[in-house]
Coordinates of C-alpha atoms in Angstrom, one line a residue:
Chain R
M1 CA 53.4 -7.6 -4.7
T2 CA 50.6 -8.9 -6.0
S3 CA 48.2 -6.5 -7.5
S4 CA 44.6 -6.1 -6.9
K5 CA 41.6 -7.1 -8.8
K6 CA 39.7 -4.1 -9.5
V7 CA 36.3 -4.6 -9.0
T8 CA 32.5 -2.7 -8.4
V9 CA 29.7 -3.1 -6.2
G10 CA 26.7 -3.3 -7.3
I11 CA 22.8 -3.9 -5.5
D12 CA 19.6 -4.2 -6.7
I13 CA 17.1 -3.1 -4.1
G14 CA 13.6 -4.6 -5.5
G15 CA 10.3 -4.5 -3.6
T16 CA 10.5 -8.0 -1.9
N17 CA 14.8 -8.7 -2.0
T18 CA 17.5 -7.3 -2.6
V19 CA 20.2 -8.4 -4.0
F20 CA 24.3 -7.4 -3.9
G21 CA 27.2 -8.3 -5.1
L22 CA 30.9 -7.8 -6.1
V23 CA 31.6 -7.5 -10.4
D24 CA 35.1 -7.4 -12.3
A25 CA 35.5 -6.2 -15.3
Q26 CA 34.7 -8.3 -17.3
G27 CA 31.1 -8.9 -15.6
N28 CA 31.8 -11.9 -13.8
C29 CA 29.6 -11.9 -10.6
L30 CA 31.9 -13.4 -8.2
L31 CA 30.4 -12.6 -4.8
Q32 CA 26.7 -12.0 -3.8
K33 CA 24.0 -12.2 -1.3
A34 CA 20.6 -11.8 -0.8
I35 CA 18.5 -10.5 2.1
K36 CA 14.3 -9.1 2.3
T37 CA 13.9 -5.6 1.3
T38 CA 10.5 -5.9 3.6
D39 CA 12.9 -7.0 7.2
Y40 CA 13.7 -3.4 6.8
P41 CA 11.0 -0.4 7.5
L42 CA 13.7 1.7 7.9
V43 CA 15.9 2.8 5.4
E44 CA 19.3 3.1 7.9
D45 CA 18.5 0.0 9.1
F46 CA 18.5 -1.7 5.6
V47 CA 21.2 0.2 4.8
S48 CA 23.5 -0.4 7.9
K49 CA 22.6 -4.4 7.1
V50 CA 24.1 -4.6 3.3
T51 CA 26.9 -2.3 4.3
K52 CA 28.0 -4.5 6.7
E53 CA 27.4 -8.0 4.6
L54 CA 29.2 -5.9 1.9
K55 CA 31.9 -5.2 4.2
D56 CA 32.0 -8.8 4.8
L57 CA 32.2 -10.1 1.7
I58 CA 34.3 -7.6 0.4
S59 CA 37.6 -8.7 3.3
T60 CA 36.8 -12.9 1.9
E61 CA 38.8 -11.9 -0.6
S62 CA 42.3 -10.4 0.3
N63 CA 43.2 -8.8 -3.2
L64 CA 39.8 -6.9 -4.3
E65 CA 40.1 -3.3 -4.5
V66 CA 36.0 -1.8 -5.1
V67 CA 36.1 1.3 -7.1
G68 CA 32.7 2.3 -7.2
M69 CA 28.9 1.1 -6.4
G70 CA 25.7 0.8 -8.4
I71 CA 22.4 0.8 -7.2
G72 CA 19.1 0.0 -8.6
A73 CA 16.2 0.5 -7.6
P74 CA 12.5 2.0 -7.5
N75 CA 11.9 5.6 -8.4
A76 CA 15.7 6.0 -8.4
N77 CA 16.9 9.5 -9.3
Y78 CA 20.0 9.6 -11.3
Y79 CA 20.7 13.2 -10.9
T80 CA 20.1 13.4 -7.0
G81 CA 20.9 9.8 -6.0
T82 CA 17.5 9.2 -4.2
I83 CA 14.3 7.5 -4.0
E84 CA 11.5 9.4 -4.3
F85 CA 7.8 8.4 -3.1
A86 CA 8.2 4.8 -4.3
P87 CA 4.7 3.0 -3.9
N88 CA 6.9 -0.4 -3.7
L89 CA 9.3 0.1 -0.9
K90 CA 8.3 1.0 2.8
W91 CA 10.4 4.1 3.0
E92 CA 8.0 7.4 2.7
G93 CA 8.9 10.4 1.1
I94 CA 12.5 11.2 -0.1
I95 CA 15.4 8.6 0.8
P96 CA 19.2 10.3 0.1
L97 CA 20.5 6.5 -0.6
T98 CA 23.6 7.0 -2.1
Q99 CA 24.4 9.4 0.4
L100 CA 23.1 7.2 3.0
F101 CA 25.9 4.6 1.4
S102 CA 27.9 6.8 0.6
A103 CA 29.2 7.9 4.5
H104 CA 29.9 4.0 4.7
F105 CA 32.3 3.8 1.8
N106 CA 35.5 5.7 0.2
F107 CA 34.1 4.8 -3.1
P108 CA 31.4 6.3 -5.6
V109 CA 27.9 5.9 -5.1
F110 CA 25.9 5.7 -8.6
L111 CA 21.9 4.9 -8.1
T112 CA 19.2 4.5 -10.7
N113 CA 15.7 3.2 -11.8
D114 CA 16.4 -0.4 -10.8
A115 CA 14.9 -1.2 -14.5
N116 CA 17.7 1.4 -16.1
A117 CA 19.8 -0.9 -14.4
A118 CA 18.7 -4.1 -16.0
A119 CA 18.9 -1.4 -19.6
I120 CA 22.6 -1.1 -19.0
G121 CA 23.1 -4.7 -18.1
E122 CA 21.2 -6.4 -20.7
R123 CA 23.2 -3.7 -23.3
I124 CA 26.4 -4.6 -22.4
Y125 CA 26.3 -9.0 -21.2
G126 CA 22.8 -9.5 -22.2
A127 CA 20.0 -9.3 -25.0
A128 CA 20.3 -5.9 -26.3
K129 CA 24.0 -5.8 -27.0
G130 CA 25.2 -3.4 -30.1
V131 CA 21.2 -2.3 -29.9
N132 CA 20.9 1.6 -29.9
D133 CA 17.4 2.0 -29.8
F134 CA 15.0 -0.7 -27.5
V135 CA 13.0 -1.0 -24.3
M136 CA 13.5 -3.2 -21.2
V137 CA 11.0 -4.5 -18.7
T138 CA 11.0 -5.9 -15.9
L139 CA 8.1 -7.5 -14.3
G140 CA 8.4 -7.7 -10.7
T141 CA 6.4 -7.3 -7.8
G142 CA 5.9 -4.1 -9.8
L143 CA 6.2 -2.9 -13.6
G144 CA 9.7 -1.1 -14.1
S145 CA 11.5 0.0 -17.8
G146 CA 14.3 1.8 -19.0
F147 CA 14.5 2.5 -22.1
V148 CA 17.7 3.4 -23.9
V149 CA 17.6 5.9 -27.7
N150 CA 20.5 6.7 -30.5
G151 CA 22.6 4.3 -27.4
D152 CA 22.1 6.3 -24.1
L153 CA 19.4 5.9 -21.6
V154 CA 16.5 8.3 -21.2
Y155 CA 17.0 9.7 -17.9
G156 CA 14.7 12.1 -18.8
H157 CA 15.3 16.2 -17.3
D158 CA 14.2 15.2 -13.6
G159 CA 15.9 11.6 -13.9
F160 CA 12.7 9.9 -12.9
A161 CA 12.0 8.7 -17.0
G162 CA 11.3 5.2 -18.0
E163 CA 7.7 4.4 -15.4
L164 CA 6.2 2.5 -17.8
G165 CA 4.4 0.6 -15.3
H166 CA 2.6 4.4 -13.7
T167 CA 0.9 4.9 -17.6
I168 CA -2.7 4.7 -16.9
V169 CA -3.6 1.5 -19.4
E170 CA -7.2 1.4 -17.9
K171 CA -9.4 4.8 -16.8
D172 CA -11.1 4.3 -13.1
G173 CA -9.0 0.6 -13.2
R174 CA -7.3 -1.6 -11.0
A175 CA -5.8 0.9 -7.7
C176 CA -2.3 1.2 -7.5
G177 CA 0.1 1.5 -5.2
C178 CA 1.0 5.2 -6.1
G179 CA -2.5 6.4 -5.3
R180 CA -4.1 6.3 -8.8
M181 CA -6.1 4.5 -10.6
G182 CA -5.6 1.6 -14.2
C183 CA -1.5 1.6 -14.1
L184 CA -0.7 -0.9 -16.2
E185 CA 1.4 -2.0 -13.1
T186 CA -1.3 -3.3 -11.5
Y187 CA -2.3 -5.9 -14.7
A188 CA 1.2 -6.4 -16.0
S189 CA 3.4 -7.6 -13.0
A190 CA 3.6 -10.8 -10.6
S191 CA 0.9 -9.3 -8.0
G192 CA -1.0 -8.4 -11.2
I193 CA -1.7 -10.9 -12.9
V194 CA -2.5 -12.6 -9.3
R195 CA -5.3 -10.0 -9.2
T196 CA -6.7 -11.4 -12.4
A197 CA -6.7 -14.4 -10.8
K198 CA -8.8 -13.7 -8.3
E199 CA -10.8 -11.3 -10.2
L200 CA -11.9 -14.0 -13.1
M201 CA -12.0 -17.5 -10.5
Q202 CA -14.9 -16.1 -9.3
N203 CA -16.6 -16.9 -12.7
N204 CA -14.7 -20.0 -12.6
S205 CA -14.6 -22.8 -9.8
N206 CA -13.3 -25.6 -12.8
S207 CA -10.0 -24.4 -13.0
A208 CA -7.0 -26.0 -11.2
L209 CA -6.6 -22.4 -9.7
A210 CA -9.3 -23.3 -7.8
T211 CA -7.4 -25.8 -6.3
L212 CA -4.3 -24.1 -5.0
K213 CA -3.1 -22.8 -1.2
E214 CA -1.5 -19.8 -2.6
L215 CA -1.7 -17.8 -6.1
S216 CA 2.2 -16.9 -7.2
S217 CA 2.8 -16.3 -11.4
K218 CA 4.4 -19.2 -10.5
S219 CA 1.9 -21.2 -10.2
I220 CA -0.4 -20.0 -12.8
A221 CA 2.3 -20.4 -15.2
D222 CA 2.5 -23.9 -13.7
A223 CA -1.0 -24.6 -14.4
A224 CA -1.0 -22.9 -17.3
L225 CA 1.8 -24.9 -18.5
Q226 CA -0.5 -27.9 -18.0
G227 CA -3.3 -26.8 -20.3
D228 CA -5.6 -25.2 -17.6
A229 CA -8.0 -22.7 -19.6
L230 CA -8.0 -20.2 -16.6
A231 CA -4.7 -20.0 -16.3
L232 CA -4.6 -19.5 -20.5
E233 CA -7.0 -17.0 -19.9
I234 CA -5.6 -15.0 -17.5
F235 CA -2.0 -14.7 -19.2
D236 CA -3.7 -13.8 -22.2
Y237 CA -5.8 -10.9 -20.4
T238 CA -2.0 -9.7 -19.0
A239 CA -0.5 -9.8 -22.2
E240 CA -3.1 -7.8 -23.5
K241 CA -3.0 -4.6 -21.4
L242 CA 1.0 -5.2 -22.0
G243 CA 0.9 -6.2 -25.8
F244 CA -1.4 -2.6 -25.6
S245 CA 1.1 -0.9 -23.6
L246 CA 3.6 -1.7 -25.9
A247 CA 2.5 -0.7 -28.8
N248 CA 1.8 2.7 -27.5
T249 CA 5.5 2.8 -26.8
V250 CA 6.8 1.3 -30.0
A251 CA 4.8 4.5 -31.4
L252 CA 6.6 7.0 -29.2
T253 CA 10.3 6.2 -29.4
S254 CA 10.3 3.4 -32.7
P255 CA 12.8 1.0 -30.4
K256 CA 14.6 -2.5 -32.0
L257 CA 13.7 -4.2 -29.4
I258 CA 11.2 -4.9 -26.9
V259 CA 13.5 -6.9 -23.3
L260 CA 11.3 -8.6 -21.0
F261 CA 12.8 -9.5 -17.5
G262 CA 11.9 -10.9 -13.9
G263 CA 9.2 -13.3 -12.5
L264 CA 6.6 -12.9 -14.6
A265 CA 9.1 -12.6 -17.1
Q266 CA 10.6 -16.3 -16.8
S267 CA 7.5 -18.2 -17.7
G268 CA 8.4 -17.3 -21.4
D269 CA 6.5 -18.3 -24.2
L270 CA 3.7 -18.4 -21.6
I271 CA 3.7 -14.5 -21.4
L272 CA 5.9 -13.5 -24.7
K273 CA 4.0 -15.3 -27.0
P274 CA 0.3 -13.6 -26.7
T275 CA 2.2 -10.6 -25.6
K276 CA 3.5 -9.9 -29.0
K277 CA 0.7 -10.7 -30.7
H278 CA -1.4 -8.3 -28.6
M279 CA 1.0 -5.7 -29.9
E280 CA 0.9 -6.4 -33.7
A281 CA -3.2 -5.9 -33.1
Y282 CA -2.5 -2.6 -32.2
L283 CA 0.1 -1.7 -33.9
L284 CA 0.4 1.2 -36.1
K285 CA 0.6 0.0 -39.8
I286 CA 4.9 1.6 -40.0
F287 CA 5.4 -0.3 -36.8
K288 CA 4.0 -4.1 -37.8
N289 CA 6.4 -7.1 -37.7
K290 CA 9.4 -5.6 -37.1
V291 CA 9.8 -5.1 -33.3
A292 CA 11.3 -8.1 -31.4
V293 CA 10.2 -8.6 -27.6
V294 CA 12.6 -11.6 -26.2
P295 CA 13.3 -12.5 -22.9
S296 CA 16.0 -11.6 -20.5
K297 CA 20.0 -13.3 -21.9
L298 CA 21.5 -11.8 -18.4
K299 CA 21.3 -15.4 -15.6
A300 CA 18.2 -14.5 -13.9
A301 CA 20.4 -14.6 -10.5
D302 CA 23.1 -12.9 -11.3
A303 CA 21.2 -10.0 -13.1
A304 CA 20.0 -7.4 -11.6
I305 CA 23.6 -7.3 -9.5
L306 CA 24.9 -6.8 -13.2
G307 CA 22.5 -4.0 -14.6
A308 CA 23.9 -2.6 -11.1
S309 CA 26.6 -2.7 -11.2
A310 CA 27.4 -1.3 -15.1
L311 CA 26.2 1.4 -13.8
A312 CA 29.3 2.1 -11.4
W313 CA 31.3 0.9 -14.5
Q314 CA 30.2 3.4 -17.0
N315 CA 30.1 6.5 -14.7
I316 CA 33.4 5.4 -13.2
Chain M
M1 CA 33.0 40.2 -57.2
T2 CA 30.3 39.8 -54.6
S3 CA 29.9 36.5 -52.5
S4 CA 26.7 34.8 -52.4
K5 CA 24.7 34.3 -49.2
K6 CA 23.7 30.7 -48.3
V7 CA 20.4 29.4 -47.6
T8 CA 18.5 26.5 -48.0
V9 CA 15.5 24.9 -48.6
G10 CA 12.6 24.7 -46.0
I11 CA 9.5 22.6 -47.3
D12 CA 6.5 22.0 -45.1
I13 CA 4.0 18.9 -46.1
G14 CA 1.2 19.1 -44.3
G15 CA -1.8 17.5 -45.5
T16 CA -3.9 20.2 -46.2
N17 CA -0.9 23.1 -47.6
T18 CA 2.5 23.1 -47.8
V19 CA 4.7 26.4 -47.7
F20 CA 8.4 26.4 -48.5
G21 CA 10.0 29.3 -48.6
L22 CA 14.6 30.3 -48.3
V23 CA 16.0 30.2 -45.0
D24 CA 19.8 32.1 -44.3
A25 CA 22.0 30.9 -41.7
Q26 CA 20.6 32.7 -38.5
G27 CA 16.9 31.5 -39.3
N28 CA 15.4 34.5 -41.4
C29 CA 12.9 32.6 -43.4
L30 CA 14.0 35.1 -46.7
L31 CA 11.4 34.4 -49.4
Q32 CA 8.6 32.0 -49.0
K33 CA 5.4 30.5 -51.2
A34 CA 2.0 28.4 -50.3
I35 CA 0.3 25.4 -52.4
K36 CA -2.4 23.4 -51.9
T37 CA -1.5 19.7 -50.7
T38 CA -4.4 17.9 -51.6
D39 CA -4.4 20.1 -55.7
Y40 CA -1.5 17.1 -56.0
P41 CA -2.7 13.6 -55.9
L42 CA 0.4 12.7 -57.6
V43 CA 3.2 12.6 -55.6
E44 CA 5.4 13.3 -58.8
D45 CA 3.5 16.2 -60.0
F46 CA 3.5 18.1 -56.2
V47 CA 7.6 17.8 -56.6
S48 CA 7.4 19.0 -60.2
K49 CA 5.6 21.7 -59.1
V50 CA 7.2 22.7 -55.8
T51 CA 10.4 22.4 -57.6
K52 CA 9.4 25.0 -60.0
E53 CA 8.1 27.3 -58.1
L54 CA 11.9 27.2 -55.9
K55 CA 13.2 27.5 -59.0
D56 CA 11.5 30.5 -59.6
L57 CA 12.7 31.6 -55.8
I58 CA 15.8 30.9 -56.1
S59 CA 16.4 33.1 -59.3
T60 CA 14.9 36.2 -57.6
E61 CA 18.3 36.7 -55.8
S62 CA 21.1 36.5 -57.8
N63 CA 23.2 36.1 -55.1
L64 CA 22.1 33.2 -52.8
E65 CA 23.7 29.8 -53.1
V66 CA 21.2 26.8 -51.7
V67 CA 23.5 24.3 -50.0
G68 CA 21.0 22.0 -48.7
M69 CA 16.8 21.4 -48.2
G70 CA 15.4 19.6 -45.6
I71 CA 11.9 18.8 -45.7
G72 CA 8.9 17.5 -43.1
A73 CA 6.4 15.4 -43.9
P74 CA 3.6 13.2 -42.3
N75 CA 4.4 9.4 -41.9
A76 CA 8.5 10.8 -43.2
N77 CA 11.4 8.7 -42.3
Y78 CA 14.8 10.1 -41.5
Y79 CA 17.1 7.3 -42.2
T80 CA 15.4 6.5 -46.5
G81 CA 14.1 9.9 -46.6
T82 CA 10.8 7.9 -47.7
I83 CA 7.3 8.7 -46.4
E84 CA 5.2 5.4 -45.6
F85 CA 1.6 4.9 -45.8
A86 CA 0.9 8.3 -44.6
P87 CA -2.9 8.3 -43.5
N88 CA -3.5 12.4 -44.0
L89 CA -1.4 12.5 -48.1
K90 CA -3.1 11.1 -51.0
W91 CA 0.1 9.4 -51.7
E92 CA -0.3 6.1 -51.1
G93 CA 2.1 3.4 -50.1
I94 CA 6.0 4.4 -50.2
I95 CA 7.1 7.4 -51.5
P96 CA 10.2 7.9 -52.0
L97 CA 10.2 12.1 -52.1
T98 CA 14.5 12.2 -51.1
Q99 CA 14.8 11.1 -54.8
L100 CA 12.3 12.5 -56.0
F101 CA 13.0 15.9 -55.2
S102 CA 17.0 15.0 -55.5
A103 CA 16.3 13.9 -59.5
H104 CA 15.8 18.2 -59.4
F105 CA 18.6 19.8 -57.7
N106 CA 22.1 19.2 -56.8
F107 CA 22.4 19.6 -53.5
P108 CA 21.4 17.0 -50.4
V109 CA 17.9 16.7 -49.3
F110 CA 16.5 15.7 -45.9
L111 CA 13.8 14.6 -44.9
T112 CA 11.9 14.4 -41.5
N113 CA 8.4 13.3 -39.4
D114 CA 7.1 17.7 -39.6
A115 CA 6.8 17.4 -35.9
N116 CA 10.5 16.4 -35.9
A117 CA 11.2 19.5 -37.9
A118 CA 9.2 21.8 -36.5
A119 CA 11.1 20.6 -32.8
I120 CA 14.4 21.2 -34.2
G121 CA 13.1 24.5 -35.1
E122 CA 12.1 25.2 -31.6
R123 CA 15.1 23.8 -30.3
I124 CA 17.1 26.4 -32.4
Y125 CA 14.5 29.6 -32.8
G126 CA 12.1 29.2 -30.2
A127 CA 10.9 28.5 -26.7
A128 CA 13.2 25.2 -26.3
K129 CA 16.3 27.0 -26.8
G130 CA 18.7 25.0 -25.1
V131 CA 16.1 22.7 -23.1
N132 CA 17.7 19.2 -24.0
D133 CA 14.8 17.5 -23.3
F134 CA 11.2 17.9 -24.5
V135 CA 8.6 17.1 -26.9
M136 CA 7.0 18.8 -29.2
V137 CA 3.2 18.4 -30.5
T138 CA 2.0 19.8 -33.8
L139 CA -2.0 19.9 -33.5
G140 CA -2.8 20.4 -36.9
T141 CA -5.0 18.3 -39.1
G142 CA -3.6 15.1 -37.2
L143 CA -1.6 15.3 -34.8
G144 CA 2.2 14.8 -34.6
S145 CA 5.6 15.2 -32.4
G146 CA 8.4 14.8 -32.1
F147 CA 10.8 13.9 -29.3
V148 CA 13.7 15.4 -28.1
V149 CA 16.1 13.6 -25.3
N150 CA 19.6 14.3 -23.9
G151 CA 19.9 16.8 -26.6
D152 CA 19.0 14.1 -29.4
L153 CA 15.6 13.7 -31.9
V154 CA 15.2 10.4 -31.2
Y155 CA 14.2 9.0 -34.6
G156 CA 13.8 5.3 -33.4
H157 CA 16.0 2.7 -34.9
D158 CA 13.7 2.5 -38.1
G159 CA 13.4 6.7 -38.4
F160 CA 9.6 6.9 -38.0
A161 CA 9.4 6.9 -33.6
G162 CA 7.0 10.3 -32.5
E163 CA 3.9 9.0 -33.4
L164 CA 2.4 10.5 -29.9
G165 CA -0.9 10.4 -32.6
H166 CA -1.4 7.4 -33.3
T167 CA -0.9 5.6 -29.9
I168 CA -5.1 4.6 -29.1
V169 CA -6.6 6.6 -26.0
E170 CA -9.7 5.0 -26.6
K171 CA -10.1 1.3 -26.9
D172 CA -12.7 0.7 -29.8
G173 CA -12.6 5.0 -30.1
R174 CA -12.9 7.0 -33.1
A175 CA -12.3 5.6 -36.4
C176 CA -8.4 7.0 -37.4
G177 CA -7.2 7.2 -41.0
C178 CA -4.8 5.0 -39.9
G179 CA -7.1 1.8 -40.3
R180 CA -7.3 1.9 -36.0
M181 CA -9.9 3.2 -33.6
G182 CA -9.1 5.7 -31.3
C183 CA -5.9 6.9 -32.3
L184 CA -5.2 10.1 -30.1
E185 CA -5.1 13.3 -33.2
T186 CA -9.0 11.7 -33.8
Y187 CA -9.7 13.8 -30.4
A188 CA -6.7 16.0 -30.2
S189 CA -6.1 17.6 -33.6
A190 CA -8.2 20.7 -35.9
S191 CA -10.3 18.0 -37.1
G192 CA -10.9 16.1 -33.9
I193 CA -12.1 19.3 -32.4
V194 CA -14.4 19.2 -35.5
R195 CA -15.8 15.5 -34.8
T196 CA -16.1 16.1 -31.4
A197 CA -18.1 19.5 -31.7
K198 CA -20.7 17.8 -34.2
E199 CA -21.0 15.1 -31.6
L200 CA -21.4 16.8 -28.7
M201 CA -24.1 19.4 -30.8
Q202 CA -26.5 16.5 -31.6
N203 CA -27.7 17.5 -27.6
N204 CA -27.4 20.9 -28.1
S205 CA -29.2 23.0 -30.2
N206 CA -28.8 26.4 -27.9
S207 CA -25.5 27.4 -28.5
A208 CA -24.0 29.5 -30.5
L209 CA -22.2 27.2 -32.8
A210 CA -25.5 25.9 -33.9
T211 CA -26.1 29.2 -35.9
L212 CA -21.8 28.3 -37.8
K213 CA -22.2 27.6 -41.9
E214 CA -19.1 25.7 -41.2
L215 CA -17.2 24.7 -37.9
S216 CA -13.7 24.9 -37.6
S217 CA -11.4 24.9 -34.7
K218 CA -10.7 28.7 -35.1
S219 CA -14.9 28.9 -35.3
I220 CA -15.2 26.5 -32.3
A221 CA -12.1 28.8 -30.1
D222 CA -14.0 31.5 -31.2
A223 CA -17.3 30.4 -29.4
A224 CA -15.3 29.9 -26.6
L225 CA -14.1 33.2 -26.6
Q226 CA -17.5 35.0 -26.7
G227 CA -18.3 32.7 -23.6
D228 CA -20.8 30.0 -25.4
A229 CA -20.7 26.5 -22.9
L230 CA -20.7 24.2 -25.5
A231 CA -17.2 25.4 -27.2
L232 CA -15.4 25.5 -23.6
E233 CA -17.1 22.1 -23.2
I234 CA -15.5 21.0 -26.6
F235 CA -12.6 22.4 -25.8
D236 CA -12.5 20.9 -21.6
Y237 CA -13.2 17.3 -24.0
T238 CA -10.5 17.5 -26.2
A239 CA -7.5 18.9 -23.6
E240 CA -8.5 15.8 -21.8
K241 CA -7.6 13.3 -24.1
L242 CA -4.6 15.3 -25.0
G243 CA -3.9 15.5 -21.2
F244 CA -4.2 12.0 -20.9
S245 CA -1.9 11.3 -23.6
L246 CA 0.9 13.9 -22.6
A247 CA 0.6 12.2 -18.5
N248 CA 1.5 9.0 -19.9
T249 CA 4.1 10.3 -22.4
V250 CA 5.4 12.0 -19.2
A251 CA 6.0 8.9 -17.2
L252 CA 8.3 7.7 -20.7
T253 CA 10.6 10.3 -21.4
S254 CA 9.9 12.9 -18.4
P255 CA 10.6 16.1 -20.2
K256 CA 11.1 19.7 -18.8
L257 CA 8.6 20.7 -22.1
I258 CA 6.3 20.2 -23.4
V259 CA 5.4 22.7 -27.0
L260 CA 2.3 22.8 -28.3
F261 CA 2.6 24.0 -32.4
G262 CA -0.1 24.2 -35.4
G263 CA -3.3 25.5 -35.8
L264 CA -5.7 24.3 -32.9
A265 CA -3.1 25.1 -30.7
Q266 CA -3.4 29.2 -31.6
S267 CA -6.4 29.0 -29.6
G268 CA -3.9 29.8 -26.9
D269 CA -4.9 29.3 -23.2
L270 CA -8.9 28.2 -24.4
I271 CA -6.5 24.1 -25.2
L272 CA -3.5 24.9 -22.4
K273 CA -5.2 25.8 -20.0
P274 CA -7.6 22.8 -19.6
T275 CA -4.2 20.6 -21.3
K276 CA -2.7 21.2 -18.6
K277 CA -5.0 20.6 -16.1
H278 CA -5.6 17.5 -17.6
M279 CA -2.4 16.7 -17.7
E280 CA -1.6 17.2 -13.5
A281 CA -4.8 15.4 -12.8
Y282 CA -3.2 12.3 -14.4
L283 CA 0.0 13.0 -13.6
L284 CA 2.1 10.2 -11.2
K285 CA 2.9 12.5 -8.1
I286 CA 7.1 12.8 -9.2
F287 CA 6.4 14.3 -12.4
K288 CA 3.0 16.5 -11.0
N289 CA 4.1 20.7 -11.4
K290 CA 6.5 20.1 -12.6
V291 CA 6.2 19.7 -17.0
A292 CA 5.6 23.0 -19.1
V293 CA 3.2 23.1 -21.6
V294 CA 4.1 26.2 -23.8
P295 CA 3.2 27.5 -26.8
S296 CA 5.6 27.5 -30.2
K297 CA 7.9 31.0 -30.1
L298 CA 7.6 30.3 -33.5
K299 CA 6.2 32.6 -35.5
A300 CA 3.2 30.4 -37.1
A301 CA 3.8 31.9 -40.8
D302 CA 7.6 30.4 -41.2
A303 CA 7.9 28.0 -38.2
A304 CA 7.4 25.3 -40.3
I305 CA 9.7 26.5 -42.7
L306 CA 12.8 27.4 -40.2
G307 CA 11.8 23.9 -38.8
A308 CA 12.3 22.0 -41.9
S309 CA 15.7 23.7 -43.0
A310 CA 16.9 23.9 -40.1
L311 CA 16.9 19.9 -40.3
A312 CA 19.2 20.9 -43.8
W313 CA 21.5 23.4 -41.4
Q314 CA 21.6 20.2 -39.5
N315 CA 22.7 17.7 -41.5
I316 CA 24.9 19.6 -44.1

């Protein structure tokens, strides 16, 4: 008789894409799949689809024993297992996500903020190995964050801690999906940088960006790498907002490390260097030249799944 | 033979005053004394004076056994026992305070941020009894803060966490003692509210405040209680800055409770109500109507000493 191999399911729900897979105890992502979150305006349809795909994945190998599921999602609550009022998802109100998944499986299901899940993954497998005080910042469609303090994730009293993307960086600034104005994620995110590009292009038609069919954080990064002045200015503008907010964040929890992850972070030094520069300029003296700003060390394709699965490993 | 009574020393160093005393294990402040911090431009003279006064206090009762000392001070570092670059103290650079006191006593000496000490005191004896996630805000000469997360104080990787007073609330705002511009404490503190009063009085000579010889948070509060419109406006202006910063803070650590302490907090509802109002207006939906803003429940005269002494009790 062959002994079975224990795995957990990791699911990462993003505003645009959802990825999920099976991860062993050593952090190897064995099998994975992706679907478009936006294709499922009804959460029930989404859960059915993911469940079907997962059951297919699980049946691919005969000796897998699934022992738990971890889900990372925006505006997710670890304590209640719900997604609540997520501005970047089509599902409105309060969504009892762990309950919906639990109905289909006989293993425990855990849910947290997608950025919290990424923070767990980064601490176990990535750039924050062994670091007890750090902040994970995910620069995706929105801006998520996960805080680790004294070695533990900060959930807050209600499970909703870590909403750096919804700290207000400009009073009466850009309209945010959350209904308020000037949230950091309207500036420092894949969508925020496109908004910045559109604003700054109005006064500058000489840029290579003016010839692009579609603006994205990737195409702006490509132009910046070619030395396009406007594209570089757009990155600097974005980094100033992010660096300012990080300086204020450092004053509160004094992390050793800030890890940047997600689409916009993939532009590497284009975002890391000016963010660090602006953060340092805004920092209180006692915090200067102490806090590293580094890119995630997790493989982008696996990172979100690893983080979510690590949540399950941590809890079972 | 009478058995001795164990006590710890609690010392609270403020920008203006320093208070110290002896506290028993039940949190009773047995003996206490105050001196002016500003009378001692040299830290060595300060330590000598406090040491002498403490030895006098200790000798007052024959059966006291002092088992430790806890010190709360601005810009203090728990890990290193130093005060570093404190903008509100005359002692410049890095001050090895626990070392200076240890030379005079044969019990262990612990140091932390004055607001962290207050937070410990509040959790053990005051408004945050049994609360695992809260923020302590001390509105004294400056603005200090102590964060408790998952039941533990947040020191940060370097021991300097909790500098809410030095988060920037207005870019290019008021000059701060720290050398930067627009720090929250230049608005929301006993000195900040006086600056606001002076600014707003320039356009308003009808206020009762115009007749005062000396402006202070107390005299502005007295005028507000009499219904003086300008004084009320000054409190609202102060509360808007504080409420805004608290809303951003809630988004990060999601506390159940925010406890206000210190001179300005003694104006009670004059500061509590508008702070809560503005904070709620700025909060992300998921945090609305969840976070209590309450006054400290520690007796003002003893609170700082209790907090500092609690640090010693916690560590011995």
